[in-house]
XYZ file of C-alpha atoms in Angstrom:
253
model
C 123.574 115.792 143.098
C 126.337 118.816 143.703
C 127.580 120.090 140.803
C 130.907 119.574 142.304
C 131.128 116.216 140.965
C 130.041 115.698 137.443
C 128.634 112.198 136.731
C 128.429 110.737 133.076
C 127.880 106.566 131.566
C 129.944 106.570 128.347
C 129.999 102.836 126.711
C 129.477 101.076 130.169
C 132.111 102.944 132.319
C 131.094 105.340 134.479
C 133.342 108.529 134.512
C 133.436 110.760 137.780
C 134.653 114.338 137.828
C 135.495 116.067 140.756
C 134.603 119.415 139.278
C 136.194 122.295 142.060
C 139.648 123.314 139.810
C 139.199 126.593 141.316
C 140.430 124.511 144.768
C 142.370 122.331 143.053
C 139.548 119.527 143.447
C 139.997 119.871 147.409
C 137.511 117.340 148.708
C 134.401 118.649 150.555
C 131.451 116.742 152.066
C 129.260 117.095 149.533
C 131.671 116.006 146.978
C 132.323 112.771 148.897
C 128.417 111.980 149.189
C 128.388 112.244 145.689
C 131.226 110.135 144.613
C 129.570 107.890 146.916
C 126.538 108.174 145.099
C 127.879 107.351 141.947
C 129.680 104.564 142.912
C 126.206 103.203 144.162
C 124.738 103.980 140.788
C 127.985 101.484 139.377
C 126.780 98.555 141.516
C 123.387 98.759 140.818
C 123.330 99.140 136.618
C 124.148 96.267 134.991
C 125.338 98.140 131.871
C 128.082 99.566 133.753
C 131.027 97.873 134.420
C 133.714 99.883 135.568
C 134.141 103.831 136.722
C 136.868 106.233 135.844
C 137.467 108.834 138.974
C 139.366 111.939 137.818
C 139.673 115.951 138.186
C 138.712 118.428 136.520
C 140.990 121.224 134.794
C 144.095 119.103 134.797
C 144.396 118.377 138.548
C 143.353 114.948 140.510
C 142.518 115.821 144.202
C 144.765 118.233 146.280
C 143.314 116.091 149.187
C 140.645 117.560 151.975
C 139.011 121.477 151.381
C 140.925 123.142 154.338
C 138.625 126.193 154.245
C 135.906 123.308 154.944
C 137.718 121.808 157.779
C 138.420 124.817 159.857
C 134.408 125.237 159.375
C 134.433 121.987 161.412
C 133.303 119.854 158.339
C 134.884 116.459 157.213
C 134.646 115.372 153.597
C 133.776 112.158 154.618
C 130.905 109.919 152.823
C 129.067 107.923 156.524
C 129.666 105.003 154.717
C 132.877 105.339 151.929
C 134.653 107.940 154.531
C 137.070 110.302 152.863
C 135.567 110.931 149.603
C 133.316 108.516 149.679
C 135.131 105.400 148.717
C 138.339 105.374 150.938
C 136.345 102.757 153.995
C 134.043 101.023 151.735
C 134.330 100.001 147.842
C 131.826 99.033 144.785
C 131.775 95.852 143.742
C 133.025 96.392 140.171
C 136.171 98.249 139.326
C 137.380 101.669 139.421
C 140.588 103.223 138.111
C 142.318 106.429 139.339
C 142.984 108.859 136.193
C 145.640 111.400 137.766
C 146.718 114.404 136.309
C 148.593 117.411 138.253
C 148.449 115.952 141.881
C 147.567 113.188 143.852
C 147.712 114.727 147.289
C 147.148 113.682 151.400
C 143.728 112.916 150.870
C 144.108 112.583 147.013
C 146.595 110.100 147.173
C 143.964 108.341 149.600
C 141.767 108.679 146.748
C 143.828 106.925 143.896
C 145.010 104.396 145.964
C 141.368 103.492 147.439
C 140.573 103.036 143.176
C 141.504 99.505 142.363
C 144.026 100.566 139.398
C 145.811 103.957 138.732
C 146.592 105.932 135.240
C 148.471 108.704 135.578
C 150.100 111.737 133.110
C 154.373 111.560 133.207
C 154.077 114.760 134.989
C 151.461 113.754 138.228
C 152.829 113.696 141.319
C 151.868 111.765 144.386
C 152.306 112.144 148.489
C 150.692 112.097 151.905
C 151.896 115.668 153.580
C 149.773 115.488 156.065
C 153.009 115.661 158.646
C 153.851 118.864 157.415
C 150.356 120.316 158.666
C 150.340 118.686 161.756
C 147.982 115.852 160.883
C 147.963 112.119 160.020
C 146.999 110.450 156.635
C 144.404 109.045 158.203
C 141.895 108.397 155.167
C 143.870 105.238 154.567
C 147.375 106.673 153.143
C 149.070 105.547 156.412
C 147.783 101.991 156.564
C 148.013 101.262 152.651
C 151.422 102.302 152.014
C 152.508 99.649 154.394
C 150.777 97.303 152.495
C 151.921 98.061 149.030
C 155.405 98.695 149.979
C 157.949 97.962 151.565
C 157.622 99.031 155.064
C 161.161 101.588 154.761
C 159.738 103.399 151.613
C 156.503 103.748 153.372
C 157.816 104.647 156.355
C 159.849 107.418 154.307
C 156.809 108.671 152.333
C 154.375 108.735 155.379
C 157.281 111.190 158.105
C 159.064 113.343 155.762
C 155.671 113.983 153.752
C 157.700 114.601 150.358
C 156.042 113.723 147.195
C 157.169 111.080 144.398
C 156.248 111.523 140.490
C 154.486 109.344 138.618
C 157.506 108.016 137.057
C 158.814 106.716 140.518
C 154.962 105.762 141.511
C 155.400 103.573 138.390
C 158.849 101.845 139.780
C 157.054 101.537 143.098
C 154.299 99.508 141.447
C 151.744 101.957 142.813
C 150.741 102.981 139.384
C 149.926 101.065 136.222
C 150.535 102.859 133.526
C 151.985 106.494 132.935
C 150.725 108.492 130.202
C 152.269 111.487 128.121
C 148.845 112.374 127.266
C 145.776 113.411 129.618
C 144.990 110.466 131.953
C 141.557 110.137 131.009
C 141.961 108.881 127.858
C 144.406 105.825 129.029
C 142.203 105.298 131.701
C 139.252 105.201 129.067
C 141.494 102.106 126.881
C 141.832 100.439 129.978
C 138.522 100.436 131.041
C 137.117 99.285 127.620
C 139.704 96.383 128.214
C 138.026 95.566 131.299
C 134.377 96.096 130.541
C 134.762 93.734 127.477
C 135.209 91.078 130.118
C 132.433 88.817 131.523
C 131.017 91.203 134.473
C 130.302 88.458 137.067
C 133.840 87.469 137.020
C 135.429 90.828 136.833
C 133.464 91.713 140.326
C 134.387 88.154 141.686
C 137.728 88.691 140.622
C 138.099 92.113 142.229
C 136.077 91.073 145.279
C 139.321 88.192 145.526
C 142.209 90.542 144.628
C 140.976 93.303 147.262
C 140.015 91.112 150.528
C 142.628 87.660 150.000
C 145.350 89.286 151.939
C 143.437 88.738 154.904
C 142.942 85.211 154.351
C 145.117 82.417 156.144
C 146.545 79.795 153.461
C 144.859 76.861 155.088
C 141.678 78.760 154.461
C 141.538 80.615 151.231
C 138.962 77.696 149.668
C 136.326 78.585 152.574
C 137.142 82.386 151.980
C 136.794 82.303 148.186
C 133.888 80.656 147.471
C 131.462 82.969 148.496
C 132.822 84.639 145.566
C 133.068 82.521 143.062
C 129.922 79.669 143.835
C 127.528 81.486 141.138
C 129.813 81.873 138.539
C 131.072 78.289 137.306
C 127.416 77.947 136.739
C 126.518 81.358 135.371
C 125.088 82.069 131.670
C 128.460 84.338 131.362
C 130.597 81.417 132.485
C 128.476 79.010 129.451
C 128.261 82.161 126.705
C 132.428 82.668 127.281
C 133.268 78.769 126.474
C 130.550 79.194 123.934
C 131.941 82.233 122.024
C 135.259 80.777 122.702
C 134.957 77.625 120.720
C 132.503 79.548 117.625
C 135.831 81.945 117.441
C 133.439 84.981 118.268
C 133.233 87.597 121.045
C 131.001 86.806 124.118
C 127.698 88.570 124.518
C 127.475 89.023 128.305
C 124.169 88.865 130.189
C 125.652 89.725 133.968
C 123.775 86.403 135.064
C-alpha cells in the first residue's frame, strides 16, 4: 500500500490518513486505490466496525492533485471513483474528520463518509467553477439532495466556500469541534462501534439507499436488509444483556 495513505485498527475503528500535507492531501490515484483498499479491509474484519477518514498535518483533502491531472491521471478508485469511496460505499460506517479544508473533490470526500466531524475553523466548498470544471465526483448531485435546491444551487455556480459553523446550520455536518477532529470523530465512533454490528450495517445500508424507494414499496425494499437480523445471535444477546442490566457482547452473527 502507498505510503500516501496511512492505515491503522485502533479499538475496532479503522482510521485512514491521507498522508500528502506537503499538497495539502490533494488526491492522487494511488491514494484513492488505497482508501479503497482500506475500506475493503472494513467490510471484511469483523472486529472493525466503523472507519475514521482524515488528513494529515491539519488539512482534510484540498480535492484532486492538479499536477496529477495535467499528467492525464484521475484519482479515481475503478470501483469507489474519486478517492475511492465517492461511487461505491462499505457496508459499515465511516465518518469524515475535517480539519483545514474540505475542498472540490474533498468536499466529495466528506460528504461520500456517512457522518462528518469537523474543527470550528474547517471550511467546506465545491470550486470547481472557478477552474473551469464540474464537481463531478458527486458534489453536484449530493448537494441537491441534502439541501435545499437554492443553497445548492448557490454553493455549486459561485464556487464560494462555507465554514464549518454554517456546514453545521446546513445540517451537512454533525458536530463541530474546537479541538482536532480526530479525536471527536474517535468518541463518536466508539459510540457507534459499541452497537450491535449487524444492525449498524443494516441500519446504514437503510439510511443511505431509502430515498430511492417509493412509499408503497419500502417493506419489499427493506427486507433484504433487515431478514437476518430479527433472528441473529446479536438481535438475542441485546434483549439478553438488556434485561440482566449488562452490556451486550456482540458476535457479528
Amino acid at each position: 500500500m502507498t505510503d500516501e495513505v496511512l492505515v491503522a485498527a485502533r479499538g475496532g475503528v479503522l482510521e485512514v490518513t491521507i498522508n500528502r500535507p506537503e499538497a495539502r492531501n490533494a488526491m492522487t490515484k494511488s491514494a484513492a486505490e488505497a482508501i479503497g483498499a482500506a475500506m475493503d479491509r472494513l467490510d471484511a474484519d469483523a472486529e472493525l466496525r466503523c472507519a475514521i477518514l482524515t488528513g494529515a498535518g491539519g488539512m482534510f483533502c484540498a480535492g484532486m492533485d492538479l499536477k496529477g491531472f495535467l499528467r492525464g491521471e484521475f484519482p479515481v478508485d475503478e470501483r469507489g471513483g474519486f478517492g475511492g469511496i465517492c461511487t461505491w460505499t462499505p457496508n459499515k460506517p465511516i465518518i469524515a474528520a475535517v480539519d483545514g479544508h474540505a475542498l472540490a473533490g474533498g468536499m466529495e470526500l466528506a460528504l461520500a463518509c456517512d457522518l462528518i466531524v469537523a474543527n470550528v475553523d474547517a471550511k467546506f466548498g465545491i470550486p470547481e467553477v472557478k477552474r473551469g470544471l464540474v464537481a463531478a465526483g458527486g458534489g453536484a448531485v449530493q448537494l441537491p439532495r441534502l439541501l435545499p435546491r437554492p443553497l445548492a444551487m448557490e454553493l455549486a455556480l459561485t464556487g464560494d466556500a462555507i465554514g464549518a459553523v454554517r456546514a453545521f446550520e446546513l445540517g451537512l455536518v454533525n458536530r463541530v469541534t474546537e479541538g482536532p477532529a480526530i479525536e471527536a470523530a474517535r468518541e463518536l465512533a466508539e459510540i457507534i462501534a459499541a452497537n450491535g454490528p449487524l444492525a449498524v450495517a443494516a441500519t446504514k445500508g437503510i439510511v443511505r439507499d431509502s430515498w430511492l424507494w417509493p412509499v408503497e414499496d419500502i417493506n419489499t425494499h427493506q427486507n433484504p436488509y433487515i431478514a437476518h437480523i430479527f433472528t441473529s445471535e446479536d438481535a438475542k444477546e441485546g434483549a439478553r444483556a438488556f434485561s440482566e442490566k449488562r452490556k451486550p457482547e456482540w458476535k457479528g452473527c
